[in-house]
Amino acid sequence: MNSYSVKSIYSILVLVFILMGVIACSSEPTTVKIGLLSPQTGPIAQYAPGFEDAGAIAISELNKTHEGDYVFELIVADSGCDGTQAGTAAQTLIDSGVSAIVGAACSGATLGAIAVAAPAGVPMVSYASTSPGLSGADDNGYLFRVVPSDAQQAVALAAVTAAEGASNPAVLYMTNDYGAGLGDNFASSWSGSVCTQAGYDPTEGSYDASSLAQSVIDGGCDSVLLMSYATDGASIIEALSTQGFTGKMIGADGVADAKFTDAFTDVTAVNGLIATRPRPGEDTNAKTAFESAYAAAGGADGAIYTGETYDAIKIIAASIISDPENILTSLKKTGTNYVGASGTHTFDANGDVAGTGYEVCQFDGTAFSCPRTWTSSDGIK
Amino acid sequence: MNAIWQRWMLKPSWLLQVVFSVFLFFDAYFGLIHNKGIITSLGLLTGEIKWLTLFVEMMAGILLLVRIILNQIDIRWKSTVIIFTPIIVTLVGFVVLDFLLTGLGRSATLNFNLSSLGSSGLYWSAVYISIAIGLTITYKVQRFANFAQAEMMLFGAYVALTLMWSDRFFPISNAPKDGSLNWELIIWSGISAFIITGIIGLIIDKVVYKRFRNKMATPQVMMIASLGVSMVLRAILYMRFSASTHRFIPDRDWRLSTATFEIPTKQLQLHLGDRINAPLVDIVGNVNSYGFAYSKVALVVGIFGAIILLLFILHRTSLGRQMRAVADNSDLAASSGIHVERVHGSTAFLSSGISGLGGALLAAILPINPELGLTLLLPAFAIIVLGTIGSIPGVIIGSLIIGLLRATSEPVLIGAGNALDRPTATGFAEVMPFIFLIGLLLLAPRGIGSAIQDWNIKRIRKKRLSQQNKKSPNPQLNKVFILLNPLSDTLSQAIIYIYQVKQVINILMELIKKTIKTYSGLLKKCTLKLLAKIKFTGPSRTDILSGLRIKPSNWVRIKRETERGSWITFAILFLLLACIVWILPSVTTLTKVLQVARIITLVSIFSLACFSLNLHTGLTGMTNFGVIFFVGIGAVVVGLLSAPVATNGYGWNPFMATIVAVIISATIGWLLAYPTARLRMDYFAIVTIALGEVLRISLQAEPLLRAGTTTSAMGISQFSRPLESWWENGPSEMVGNLLGLNISAPYVVFLSIISALSVIVVWFILNTVLLSPWGRILRSIRDDEIVSQHHGHNILIHKAASLALGAAIAALAGALWAWLNTNVWPDFMNPVRTTFLIWAAFIVGGRGNNRGMIIGAFLIVIVEFIFNVMVVSRGSASLPFHNMTSYLDNVFSWLILNVGGIIWSDRSITEIFPKGDIILSLPHLKLALIGVVIVGTLLTSSKGLLPEVPSRPKRPSNSHSNLDKEGSSK
């Protein structure tokens, strides 16, 4: 093939591209790709469907609201709950042209991914990484998260424990970012005595619910604090009930959900459980709206951090619409008093959210309600 | 002075060891209690590290002393003492813990609820033994450690779940609580789990392992093949049943809080450390009875019942005799008329079946997901090593010990952990079996099972001797026997009756066999005829090939087993992979640069890890399943040392930290050789994989291994990376311009340069070392350890050196890994994502060839990227592979609905895919693919893409050039 024909082919190609560009500009809505790092493999793979379902709901709502102007696409990649895999996944997401990334769930994965995303100039909003290690990460300001660090919920839990009249609680927590952070912070904000503390790995087959329950009873504890996810929390509560434990049971946002009862086989055991969770915005029904949409879409059972995932995507989309050229500054602007399904979010200088207090919920029988709230200024009301 | 020294050297070596161990003990004792002694006086260590070191020192002193006693003890008592070693090790642990707490002035209360311990112990041993018994039978008869055994258990669990979701049984599991137990579903699922899992095991045996047997493959090769099989099976379960957890509910009443056996109990309190007016042991009588859940009882009874049946089969039936004959000597068994293949088949059926039964019963207790398999497999490995691989009494005793240990470790760790400000210590309960196993192997390298066997042989011998010596029976005893006569009469009658029944059964069995034979013969004839017809009509392979004018013999021109051929293949494959990197999609120049830099860094990290594995396994012949252990040491030490001082780190320069990490890792590698180098191949593999898990759990549970944040949150982060500020202030802008970026080049570009340079340097060093006589000695150890020993080589030293060098290389990989991820989190040590991938690269690349390691690592990383592109392509129609993934989804949903739908109910599909659209999980497809590639490589060439170039002594020059010519031009 001589150089002439090569040149002509090139010029034709260029023409075609220009033409396509013209067509795209004139009629097509803008396509915006948003990446989602979901832990499809690894230790918390069972929660991946919930994150993805929540993401899909946010995207379909966005596409409905902005029909004609924007087409939002959710690009899901597997973070594997591991820094290496998450880094590679983030790279692939960036290679496929995402404007921003939502994720990851595990803190180690988030740190591995931001090491890729920050140099590429792609902001990341994590929906479930609660580790304090993220606040000081070397991220050039590209890392945000919509979950508050555990420190505050631990204070709320301590207040609730005291209000329930417990004096000698046992603290059972998972040895992952979420559980260990809550457990340590509780121990430092709780002024009374702690009967016994035990960490456990929530992977099935790694912990023995009945031994943990037995240790609570053997220690003569009058109450139990449970920093767990739904499945392991249900196993431990059932074991406590089997061993005849009658004291108070207090949980954190991992179990503070009406659907928590689905994780039980003997649902009567849940009776009397008190649990805290982030308080939704004041005069809004964003939370109930999201929950009913999630249920209507047939979202996965026993899910965690779905509201946060939904909010993260909505915040990103709103910032892209307001300023597509400079998402980073726009994200900070959007993320100020943003009223979402998981609470009211305001990013601070580290990209963290402080939260607006917690709801104190309880199970009476199997009925779930949240009659009280806790805020750092007013305490329990 | 000299004379005294001379006299000392003449003393037997064990005496020196005794002195050393007693010194260790007393040094640690004075250090702990009186704050005096060598370690304390040196003043290098402070705070928690100091007492941890003293703890380890005292433990080592006592264990060394026990080991010397075991070695020196009279042979008559030896096996008895070995059987009691578990108790000794436990006691030693308690004593040292007590010293530690006394020294620190703290007190710990350990609460033991006796019934809870007993029943939990039984429960855990039942869980573990349902895998361990299968492992041990497979090992006994087929002689390899089967990694896929845990997946058999999971298959059983999912058979139970599928049955529960069937239209016939779902009403039972969904029925409301009515206070009466329903047995129907659990019994049916137990039986069908046994049979179906057994059949699956049989099929796998015939499809995979039979071929290996026919090739006379070594146990090592079969073990790795089983790793591949386990990957495929786990991936299938993930794809079909998703990663979410499911509970098997035989009947809602099974899990009521009242559905328990109430066992009266006593609470035992152990006060350790600073006992103020408290006795060492205290019994609290007034405690509530312990409720042992029905479902757990079902598991314990079901599993141990099945094992008793199995023992009956092994010892009382002809199948059992045949199995034992094949286990002892399969050639001899074949020559005496035993159908060896059939015995292998029944072994596979039985071992898988029992694990499946265990899985079905376990599903009624734990929420099941496919991740469970690996969690339970490793303790099961610990059990079979503890009980001497292949010994059935050993495995039963081993599982009871490990089960009890597992149940005891939780109260102990909670009590001690709270006293030592380590509430997370409970996390170690999971790895206590491994820690215990490693301690025990130091004492009894052959495990308990062999001691039991020795003891049994001695007992029988003694019995025979005493029977011979017996002159006349005791007259008084005779009277008793006369009284017992009627009983013995009835017994003998009964035996005759049983024998008759047995005969009738035999006749029936013969009849059934004959019918099956005739029918299968007919079927065979029919299929043969059919096949013949097909063959006749279809064109043969040679026809097709000649039609295409391709001659298969000329396809491969390069002889890969020559030095030059190997280089050429390497270059071709490397360029091919580099081309794939080139065409991987990306958006801008910046993202492409980031992508390529990441690939280079990852390939370098994996290559270094593969070099390490190749040195250990490919060249020295030690099956190392703990590559990630050494990599992890590198990453953890580098991260800890170079994290800021304010946040629990040490604030070192990253280069210094790397050097120290490499030295520490090498030292650990060297020391590891002493207790393990004489272990059998499979013991070594299991010890190394256990070490990796212990380190991973330590990262989760040990506060000293956390740095980088102000609170005690998990993981190590915010450590400095080498020359980061130099790079950002200096050459990054220039490199950025050079690469055509508008901004300065990101740090990962520099990291990729460092990584690539390290690979080249390490590769060069390794090649030089391996070409030296030492390299040949290593190969000779691999090929035949005994011959090599006869040639006068000190095997232990060479193995230790090889372990140390490999560990150092792995630690370097770990440092690079930590810098790439900018953090060290426990999950990064997951063996599925690290060790097994490195093994896959090692097998595919070519064992014994460092060029192959690079190709293998490159391939693994590229596969990772391609699958990621495929996963991502689901999100948008504009992305590449989008049509292909939707096509794959369609095929998958056809398989689930139309093919599988024949077997399972609609409910079992909607439970997993609630939204109706059936989506193939691509990350798990990748896992399956890697598994298939491992098995396929081992089955076809077994040498990998770049086989080892045999090192030949130099020949006279003319023949040498001939050889070269052959290599290049043929």
mmCIF file with all atom_site columns, C-alpha atoms in Angstrom, chain A residues 33 40-43 45-46 53 73-78 80-85 87-88 91-97 107-108 111-112 115-116 119-120 131-133 136-138 173 175-177 184 196-199 201 203-208 210-211 214-215 218-219 231 235 238 241-243 263 265-266 268 297-298, chain B residues 111 113 116 120 124 177 243-245 247 249 252 255-257 260 267 290-291 296 366-367 369 371-372 375-376 406 410 414 418 423-424 426-427 430 585-587 590-591 594-595 598 602 700 706 709 711-714 718 724 746 817 821-823 825 827-828 833 864-865 868-869 871-872 875-876 878-879 915 923-924:
data_model
loop_
_atom_site.group_PDB
_atom_site.id
_atom_site.type_symbol
_atom_site.label_atom_id
_atom_site.label_alt_id
_atom_site.label_comp_id
_atom_site.label_asym_id
_atom_site.label_entity_id
_atom_site.label_seq_id
_atom_site.pdbx_PDB_ins_code
_atom_site.Cartn_x
_atom_site.Cartn_y
_atom_site.Cartn_z
_atom_site.occupancy
_atom_site.B_iso_or_equiv
_atom_site.pdbx_formal_charge
_atom_site.auth_seq_id
_atom_site.auth_comp_id
_atom_site.auth_asym_id
_atom_site.auth_atom_id
_atom_site.pdbx_PDB_model_num
ATOM 1   C CA . LYS A 1 33  ? -20.281 7.242   32.896 1.00 0.00 ? 33  LYS A CA 1
ATOM 2   C CA . GLN A 1 40  ? -18.038 -8.925  43.860 1.00 0.00 ? 40  GLN A CA 1
ATOM 3   C CA . THR A 1 41  ? -15.385 -11.330 45.110 1.00 0.00 ? 41  THR A CA 1
ATOM 4   C CA . GLY A 1 42  ? -13.649 -11.656 48.435 1.00 0.00 ? 42  GLY A CA 1
ATOM 5   C CA . PRO A 1 43  ? -14.800 -11.705 52.046 1.00 0.00 ? 43  PRO A CA 1
ATOM 6   C CA . ALA A 1 45  ? -18.969 -10.518 48.316 1.00 0.00 ? 45  ALA A CA 1
ATOM 7   C CA . GLN A 1 46  ? -22.382 -11.297 49.787 1.00 0.00 ? 46  GLN A CA 1
ATOM 8   C CA . ASP A 1 53  ? -28.961 -2.637  43.140 1.00 0.00 ? 53  ASP A CA 1
ATOM 9   C CA . GLU A 1 73  ? -24.361 4.824   32.770 1.00 0.00 ? 73  GLU A CA 1
ATOM 10  C CA . LEU A 1 74  ? -23.231 2.822   35.799 1.00 0.00 ? 74  LEU A CA 1
ATOM 11  C CA . ILE A 1 75  ? -20.003 0.958   35.095 1.00 0.00 ? 75  ILE A CA 1
ATOM 12  C CA . VAL A 1 76  ? -19.479 -1.708  37.742 1.00 0.00 ? 76  VAL A CA 1
ATOM 13  C CA . ALA A 1 77  ? -16.083 -3.243  38.434 1.00 0.00 ? 77  ALA A CA 1
ATOM 14  C CA . ASP A 1 78  ? -14.967 -5.824  40.988 1.00 0.00 ? 78  ASP A CA 1
ATOM 15  C CA . GLY A 1 80  ? -12.379 -7.748  45.481 1.00 0.00 ? 80  GLY A CA 1
ATOM 16  C CA . CYS A 1 81  ? -12.130 -6.038  48.887 1.00 0.00 ? 81  CYS A CA 1
ATOM 17  C CA . ASP A 1 82  ? -8.411  -5.838  48.210 1.00 0.00 ? 82  ASP A CA 1
ATOM 18  C CA . GLY A 1 83  ? -6.086  -2.979  47.344 1.00 0.00 ? 83  GLY A CA 1
ATOM 19  C CA . THR A 1 84  ? -4.429  -4.636  44.364 1.00 0.00 ? 84  THR A CA 1
ATOM 20  C CA . GLN A 1 85  ? -7.618  -5.802  42.698 1.00 0.00 ? 85  GLN A CA 1
ATOM 21  C CA . GLY A 1 87  ? -6.453  -0.571  41.937 1.00 0.00 ? 87  GLY A CA 1
ATOM 22  C CA . THR A 1 88  ? -6.622  -2.614  38.751 1.00 0.00 ? 88  THR A CA 1
ATOM 23  C CA . GLN A 1 91  ? -7.654  1.632   36.312 1.00 0.00 ? 91  GLN A CA 1
ATOM 24  C CA . THR A 1 92  ? -10.072 -0.280  34.076 1.00 0.00 ? 92  THR A CA 1
ATOM 25  C CA . LEU A 1 93  ? -12.917 2.038   35.067 1.00 0.00 ? 93  LEU A CA 1
ATOM 26  C CA . ILE A 1 94  ? -10.790 5.069   34.217 1.00 0.00 ? 94  ILE A CA 1
ATOM 27  C CA . ASP A 1 95  ? -9.776  3.419   30.942 1.00 0.00 ? 95  ASP A CA 1
ATOM 28  C CA . SER A 1 96  ? -13.425 3.067   30.032 1.00 0.00 ? 96  SER A CA 1
ATOM 29  C CA . GLY A 1 97  ? -13.953 6.784   30.521 1.00 0.00 ? 97  GLY A CA 1
ATOM 30  C CA . SER A 1 107 ? -10.962 0.587   53.299 1.00 0.00 ? 107 SER A CA 1
ATOM 31  C CA . GLY A 1 108 ? -7.904  -1.252  51.966 1.00 0.00 ? 108 GLY A CA 1
ATOM 32  C CA . LEU A 1 111 ? -6.821  3.227   49.438 1.00 0.00 ? 111 LEU A CA 1
ATOM 33  C CA . GLY A 1 112 ? -5.544  0.994   46.620 1.00 0.00 ? 112 GLY A CA 1
ATOM 34  C CA . ALA A 1 115 ? -3.704  5.617   44.457 1.00 0.00 ? 115 ALA A CA 1
ATOM 35  C CA . VAL A 1 116 ? -4.764  5.085   40.830 1.00 0.00 ? 116 VAL A CA 1
ATOM 36  C CA . PRO A 1 119 ? -3.148  10.802  39.623 1.00 0.00 ? 119 PRO A CA 1
ATOM 37  C CA . ALA A 1 120 ? -5.653  10.311  36.819 1.00 0.00 ? 120 ALA A CA 1
ATOM 38  C CA . SER A 1 131 ? -11.603 3.534   58.574 1.00 0.00 ? 131 SER A CA 1
ATOM 39  C CA . PRO A 1 132 ? -10.073 6.703   60.077 1.00 0.00 ? 132 PRO A CA 1
ATOM 40  C CA . GLY A 1 133 ? -7.023  5.870   57.959 1.00 0.00 ? 133 GLY A CA 1
ATOM 41  C CA . GLY A 1 136 ? -5.308  11.455  56.146 1.00 0.00 ? 136 GLY A CA 1
ATOM 42  C CA . ALA A 1 137 ? -4.740  9.516   52.933 1.00 0.00 ? 137 ALA A CA 1
ATOM 43  C CA . ASP A 1 138 ? -2.432  11.025  50.334 1.00 0.00 ? 138 ASP A CA 1
ATOM 44  C CA . TYR A 1 173 ? -17.171 -6.664  67.409 1.00 0.00 ? 173 TYR A CA 1
ATOM 45  C CA . THR A 1 175 ? -12.227 -7.558  63.356 1.00 0.00 ? 175 THR A CA 1
ATOM 46  C CA . ASN A 1 176 ? -12.679 -5.490  60.197 1.00 0.00 ? 176 ASN A CA 1
ATOM 47  C CA . ASP A 1 177 ? -12.488 -1.721  59.632 1.00 0.00 ? 177 ASP A CA 1
ATOM 48  C CA . ASP A 1 184 ? -12.112 0.747   69.956 1.00 0.00 ? 184 ASP A CA 1
ATOM 49  C CA . THR A 1 196 ? -15.615 -8.472  78.431 1.00 0.00 ? 196 THR A CA 1
ATOM 50  C CA . GLN A 1 197 ? -14.492 -7.564  74.929 1.00 0.00 ? 197 GLN A CA 1
ATOM 51  C CA . ALA A 1 198 ? -14.109 -9.949  72.027 1.00 0.00 ? 198 ALA A CA 1
ATOM 52  C CA . GLY A 1 199 ? -13.334 -9.438  68.380 1.00 0.00 ? 199 GLY A CA 1
ATOM 53  C CA . ASP A 1 201 ? -13.833 -12.473 62.013 1.00 0.00 ? 201 ASP A CA 1
ATOM 54  C CA . THR A 1 203 ? -16.447 -14.818 57.693 1.00 0.00 ? 203 THR A CA 1
ATOM 55  C CA . GLU A 1 204 ? -18.708 -17.842 58.175 1.00 0.00 ? 204 GLU A CA 1
ATOM 56  C CA . GLY A 1 205 ? -16.808 -20.752 59.647 1.00 0.00 ? 205 GLY A CA 1
ATOM 57  C CA . SER A 1 206 ? -14.273 -18.437 61.293 1.00 0.00 ? 206 SER A CA 1
ATOM 58  C CA . TYR A 1 207 ? -16.202 -17.570 64.405 1.00 0.00 ? 207 TYR A CA 1
ATOM 59  C CA . ASP A 1 208 ? -18.326 -19.568 66.807 1.00 0.00 ? 208 ASP A CA 1
ATOM 60  C CA . SER A 1 210 ? -22.285 -19.962 70.643 1.00 0.00 ? 210 SER A CA 1
ATOM 61  C CA . SER A 1 211 ? -18.812 -19.579 72.186 1.00 0.00 ? 211 SER A CA 1
ATOM 62  C CA . GLN A 1 214 ? -21.222 -18.272 76.257 1.00 0.00 ? 214 GLN A CA 1
ATOM 63  C CA . SER A 1 215 ? -18.411 -15.863 77.083 1.00 0.00 ? 215 SER A CA 1
ATOM 64  C CA . ASP A 1 218 ? -19.844 -16.665 81.808 1.00 0.00 ? 218 ASP A CA 1
ATOM 65  C CA . GLY A 1 219 ? -18.587 -13.150 82.372 1.00 0.00 ? 219 GLY A CA 1
ATOM 66  C CA . THR A 1 231 ? -25.893 -12.414 59.190 1.00 0.00 ? 231 THR A CA 1
ATOM 67  C CA . SER A 1 235 ? -26.359 -15.822 64.588 1.00 0.00 ? 235 SER A CA 1
ATOM 68  C CA . GLU A 1 238 ? -29.910 -16.425 68.330 1.00 0.00 ? 238 GLU A CA 1
ATOM 69  C CA . SER A 1 241 ? -31.234 -16.408 73.238 1.00 0.00 ? 241 SER A CA 1
ATOM 70  C CA . THR A 1 242 ? -30.485 -20.150 73.138 1.00 0.00 ? 242 THR A CA 1
ATOM 71  C CA . GLN A 1 243 ? -28.134 -19.787 76.114 1.00 0.00 ? 243 GLN A CA 1
ATOM 72  C CA . ALA A 1 263 ? -31.516 -12.974 58.756 1.00 0.00 ? 263 ALA A CA 1
ATOM 73  C CA . THR A 1 265 ? -34.647 -18.406 61.548 1.00 0.00 ? 265 THR A CA 1
ATOM 74  C CA . ASP A 1 266 ? -36.119 -17.896 64.983 1.00 0.00 ? 266 ASP A CA 1
ATOM 75  C CA . THR A 1 268 ? -38.464 -14.024 68.295 1.00 0.00 ? 268 THR A CA 1
ATOM 76  C CA . ALA A 1 297 ? -36.868 -2.971  42.295 1.00 0.00 ? 297 ALA A CA 1
ATOM 77  C CA . GLY A 1 298 ? -36.415 -6.254  44.139 1.00 0.00 ? 298 GLY A CA 1
ATOM 78  C CA . ASN B 2 111 ? -14.001 -18.862 82.228 1.00 0.00 ? 111 ASN B CA 1
ATOM 79  C CA . ASN B 2 113 ? -18.071 -23.627 80.904 1.00 0.00 ? 113 ASN B CA 1
ATOM 80  C CA . SER B 2 116 ? -20.121 -25.650 76.493 1.00 0.00 ? 116 SER B CA 1
ATOM 81  C CA . SER B 2 120 ? -18.494 -26.896 71.108 1.00 0.00 ? 120 SER B CA 1
ATOM 82  C CA . TRP B 2 124 ? -15.946 -28.147 65.668 1.00 0.00 ? 124 TRP B CA 1
ATOM 83  C CA . LYS B 2 177 ? -43.337 -23.283 64.005 1.00 0.00 ? 177 LYS B CA 1
ATOM 84  C CA . ALA B 2 243 ? -21.687 -15.193 46.927 1.00 0.00 ? 243 ALA B CA 1
ATOM 85  C CA . SER B 2 244 ? -24.605 -14.424 49.218 1.00 0.00 ? 244 SER B CA 1
ATOM 86  C CA . THR B 2 245 ? -25.213 -16.601 52.243 1.00 0.00 ? 245 THR B CA 1
ATOM 87  C CA . ARG B 2 247 ? -29.431 -21.046 55.348 1.00 0.00 ? 247 ARG B CA 1
ATOM 88  C CA . ILE B 2 249 ? -33.820 -24.782 57.211 1.00 0.00 ? 249 ILE B CA 1
ATOM 89  C CA . ARG B 2 252 ? -38.439 -24.001 61.421 1.00 0.00 ? 252 ARG B CA 1
ATOM 90  C CA . ARG B 2 255 ? -33.608 -23.538 65.271 1.00 0.00 ? 255 ARG B CA 1
ATOM 91  C CA . LEU B 2 256 ? -35.951 -22.459 68.028 1.00 0.00 ? 256 LEU B CA 1
ATOM 92  C CA . SER B 2 257 ? -34.119 -21.260 71.099 1.00 0.00 ? 257 SER B CA 1
ATOM 93  C CA . THR B 2 260 ? -31.848 -27.683 72.591 1.00 0.00 ? 260 THR B CA 1
ATOM 94  C CA . GLN B 2 267 ? -18.135 -23.359 85.372 1.00 0.00 ? 267 GLN B CA 1
ATOM 95  C CA . TYR B 2 290 ? -25.956 -25.363 78.631 1.00 0.00 ? 290 TYR B CA 1
ATOM 96  C CA . GLY B 2 291 ? -28.260 -25.672 75.629 1.00 0.00 ? 291 GLY B CA 1
ATOM 97  C CA . LYS B 2 296 ? -25.464 -29.293 66.105 1.00 0.00 ? 296 LYS B CA 1
ATOM 98  C CA . LEU B 2 366 ? -24.143 -21.969 59.504 1.00 0.00 ? 366 LEU B CA 1
ATOM 99  C CA . PRO B 2 367 ? -25.253 -19.642 56.723 1.00 0.00 ? 367 PRO B CA 1
ATOM 100 C CA . ASN B 2 369 ? -21.592 -19.331 50.942 1.00 0.00 ? 369 ASN B CA 1
ATOM 101 C CA . GLU B 2 371 ? -16.201 -18.709 50.638 1.00 0.00 ? 371 GLU B CA 1
ATOM 102 C CA . LEU B 2 372 ? -16.724 -21.135 53.520 1.00 0.00 ? 372 LEU B CA 1
ATOM 103 C CA . THR B 2 375 ? -11.984 -21.244 55.742 1.00 0.00 ? 375 THR B CA 1
ATOM 104 C CA . LEU B 2 376 ? -12.610 -24.829 56.777 1.00 0.00 ? 376 LEU B CA 1
ATOM 105 C CA . ARG B 2 406 ? -10.739 -24.487 68.961 1.00 0.00 ? 406 ARG B CA 1
ATOM 106 C CA . GLU B 2 410 ? -12.052 -18.663 72.570 1.00 0.00 ? 410 GLU B CA 1
ATOM 107 C CA . ILE B 2 414 ? -10.961 -13.524 75.538 1.00 0.00 ? 414 ILE B CA 1
ATOM 108 C CA . ASN B 2 418 ? -8.720  -8.476  77.904 1.00 0.00 ? 418 ASN B CA 1
ATOM 109 C CA . PRO B 2 423 ? -9.579  -7.633  72.908 1.00 0.00 ? 423 PRO B CA 1
ATOM 110 C CA . THR B 2 424 ? -9.084  -8.482  69.242 1.00 0.00 ? 424 THR B CA 1
ATOM 111 C CA . THR B 2 426 ? -10.129 -13.648 69.802 1.00 0.00 ? 426 THR B CA 1
ATOM 112 C CA . GLY B 2 427 ? -9.408  -13.394 66.096 1.00 0.00 ? 427 GLY B CA 1
ATOM 113 C CA . GLU B 2 430 ? -9.329  -19.198 63.881 1.00 0.00 ? 430 GLU B CA 1
ATOM 114 C CA . PRO B 2 585 ? -8.459  0.264   25.641 1.00 0.00 ? 585 PRO B CA 1
ATOM 115 C CA . SER B 2 586 ? -7.859  3.559   27.367 1.00 0.00 ? 586 SER B CA 1
ATOM 116 C CA . VAL B 2 587 ? -9.013  7.172   27.145 1.00 0.00 ? 587 VAL B CA 1
ATOM 117 C CA . LEU B 2 590 ? -2.340  10.071  30.826 1.00 0.00 ? 590 LEU B CA 1
ATOM 118 C CA . THR B 2 591 ? -4.595  7.111   31.525 1.00 0.00 ? 591 THR B CA 1
ATOM 119 C CA . LEU B 2 594 ? -0.970  5.038   34.196 1.00 0.00 ? 594 LEU B CA 1
ATOM 120 C CA . GLN B 2 595 ? -2.259  1.754   32.825 1.00 0.00 ? 595 GLN B CA 1
ATOM 121 C CA . ARG B 2 598 ? 0.548   -0.279  36.637 1.00 0.00 ? 598 ARG B CA 1
ATOM 122 C CA . LEU B 2 602 ? 2.256   -5.652  38.803 1.00 0.00 ? 602 LEU B CA 1
ATOM 123 C CA . GLN B 2 700 ? -6.336  -8.305  61.731 1.00 0.00 ? 700 GLN B CA 1
ATOM 124 C CA . ARG B 2 706 ? -1.228  -1.317  62.820 1.00 0.00 ? 706 ARG B CA 1
ATOM 125 C CA . THR B 2 709 ? -3.710  6.430   61.750 1.00 0.00 ? 709 THR B CA 1
ATOM 126 C CA . THR B 2 711 ? -6.591  5.620   66.412 1.00 0.00 ? 711 THR B CA 1
ATOM 127 C CA . SER B 2 712 ? -6.052  1.927   66.571 1.00 0.00 ? 712 SER B CA 1
ATOM 128 C CA . ALA B 2 713 ? -7.809  1.222   63.307 1.00 0.00 ? 713 ALA B CA 1
ATOM 129 C CA . MET B 2 714 ? -6.753  -1.709  61.178 1.00 0.00 ? 714 MET B CA 1
ATOM 130 C CA . GLN B 2 718 ? 0.536   6.551   55.170 1.00 0.00 ? 718 GLN B CA 1
ATOM 131 C CA . GLU B 2 724 ? 8.649   10.316  46.439 1.00 0.00 ? 724 GLU B CA 1
ATOM 132 C CA . PRO B 2 746 ? 2.697   10.477  38.461 1.00 0.00 ? 746 PRO B CA 1
ATOM 133 C CA . TRP B 2 817 ? 3.451   -4.249  46.573 1.00 0.00 ? 817 TRP B CA 1
ATOM 134 C CA . ASN B 2 821 ? -1.182  -0.121  47.060 1.00 0.00 ? 821 ASN B CA 1
ATOM 135 C CA . THR B 2 822 ? -0.059  2.641   49.460 1.00 0.00 ? 822 THR B CA 1
ATOM 136 C CA . ASN B 2 823 ? -1.387  0.451   52.263 1.00 0.00 ? 823 ASN B CA 1
ATOM 137 C CA . TRP B 2 825 ? -4.486  -4.373  54.702 1.00 0.00 ? 825 TRP B CA 1
ATOM 138 C CA . ASP B 2 827 ? -7.231  -8.748  52.897 1.00 0.00 ? 827 ASP B CA 1
ATOM 139 C CA . PHE B 2 828 ? -4.270  -8.291  50.589 1.00 0.00 ? 828 PHE B CA 1
ATOM 140 C CA . ARG B 2 833 ? -5.700  -13.723 45.096 1.00 0.00 ? 833 ARG B CA 1
ATOM 141 C CA . GLU B 2 864 ? -6.722  -9.928  35.208 1.00 0.00 ? 864 GLU B CA 1
ATOM 142 C CA . PHE B 2 865 ? -6.939  -6.799  33.037 1.00 0.00 ? 865 PHE B CA 1
ATOM 143 C CA . ASN B 2 868 ? -11.753 -6.462  34.238 1.00 0.00 ? 868 ASN B CA 1
ATOM 144 C CA . VAL B 2 869 ? -12.458 -4.931  30.845 1.00 0.00 ? 869 VAL B CA 1
ATOM 145 C CA . VAL B 2 871 ? -16.694 -6.986  33.742 1.00 0.00 ? 871 VAL B CA 1
ATOM 146 C CA . VAL B 2 872 ? -16.771 -3.281  33.075 1.00 0.00 ? 872 VAL B CA 1
ATOM 147 C CA . GLY B 2 875 ? -22.197 -1.063  32.028 1.00 0.00 ? 875 GLY B CA 1
ATOM 148 C CA . SER B 2 876 ? -22.315 0.531   28.600 1.00 0.00 ? 876 SER B CA 1
ATOM 149 C CA . SER B 2 878 ? -20.221 1.604   23.806 1.00 0.00 ? 878 SER B CA 1
ATOM 150 C CA . LEU B 2 879 ? -17.500 -0.389  25.585 1.00 0.00 ? 879 LEU B CA 1
ATOM 151 C CA . LYS B 2 915 ? -34.657 -10.020 39.674 1.00 0.00 ? 915 LYS B CA 1
ATOM 152 C CA . PRO B 2 923 ? -14.661 -12.636 38.121 1.00 0.00 ? 923 PRO B CA 1
ATOM 153 C CA . HIS B 2 924 ? -15.541 -16.197 39.001 1.00 0.00 ? 924 HIS B CA 1
#
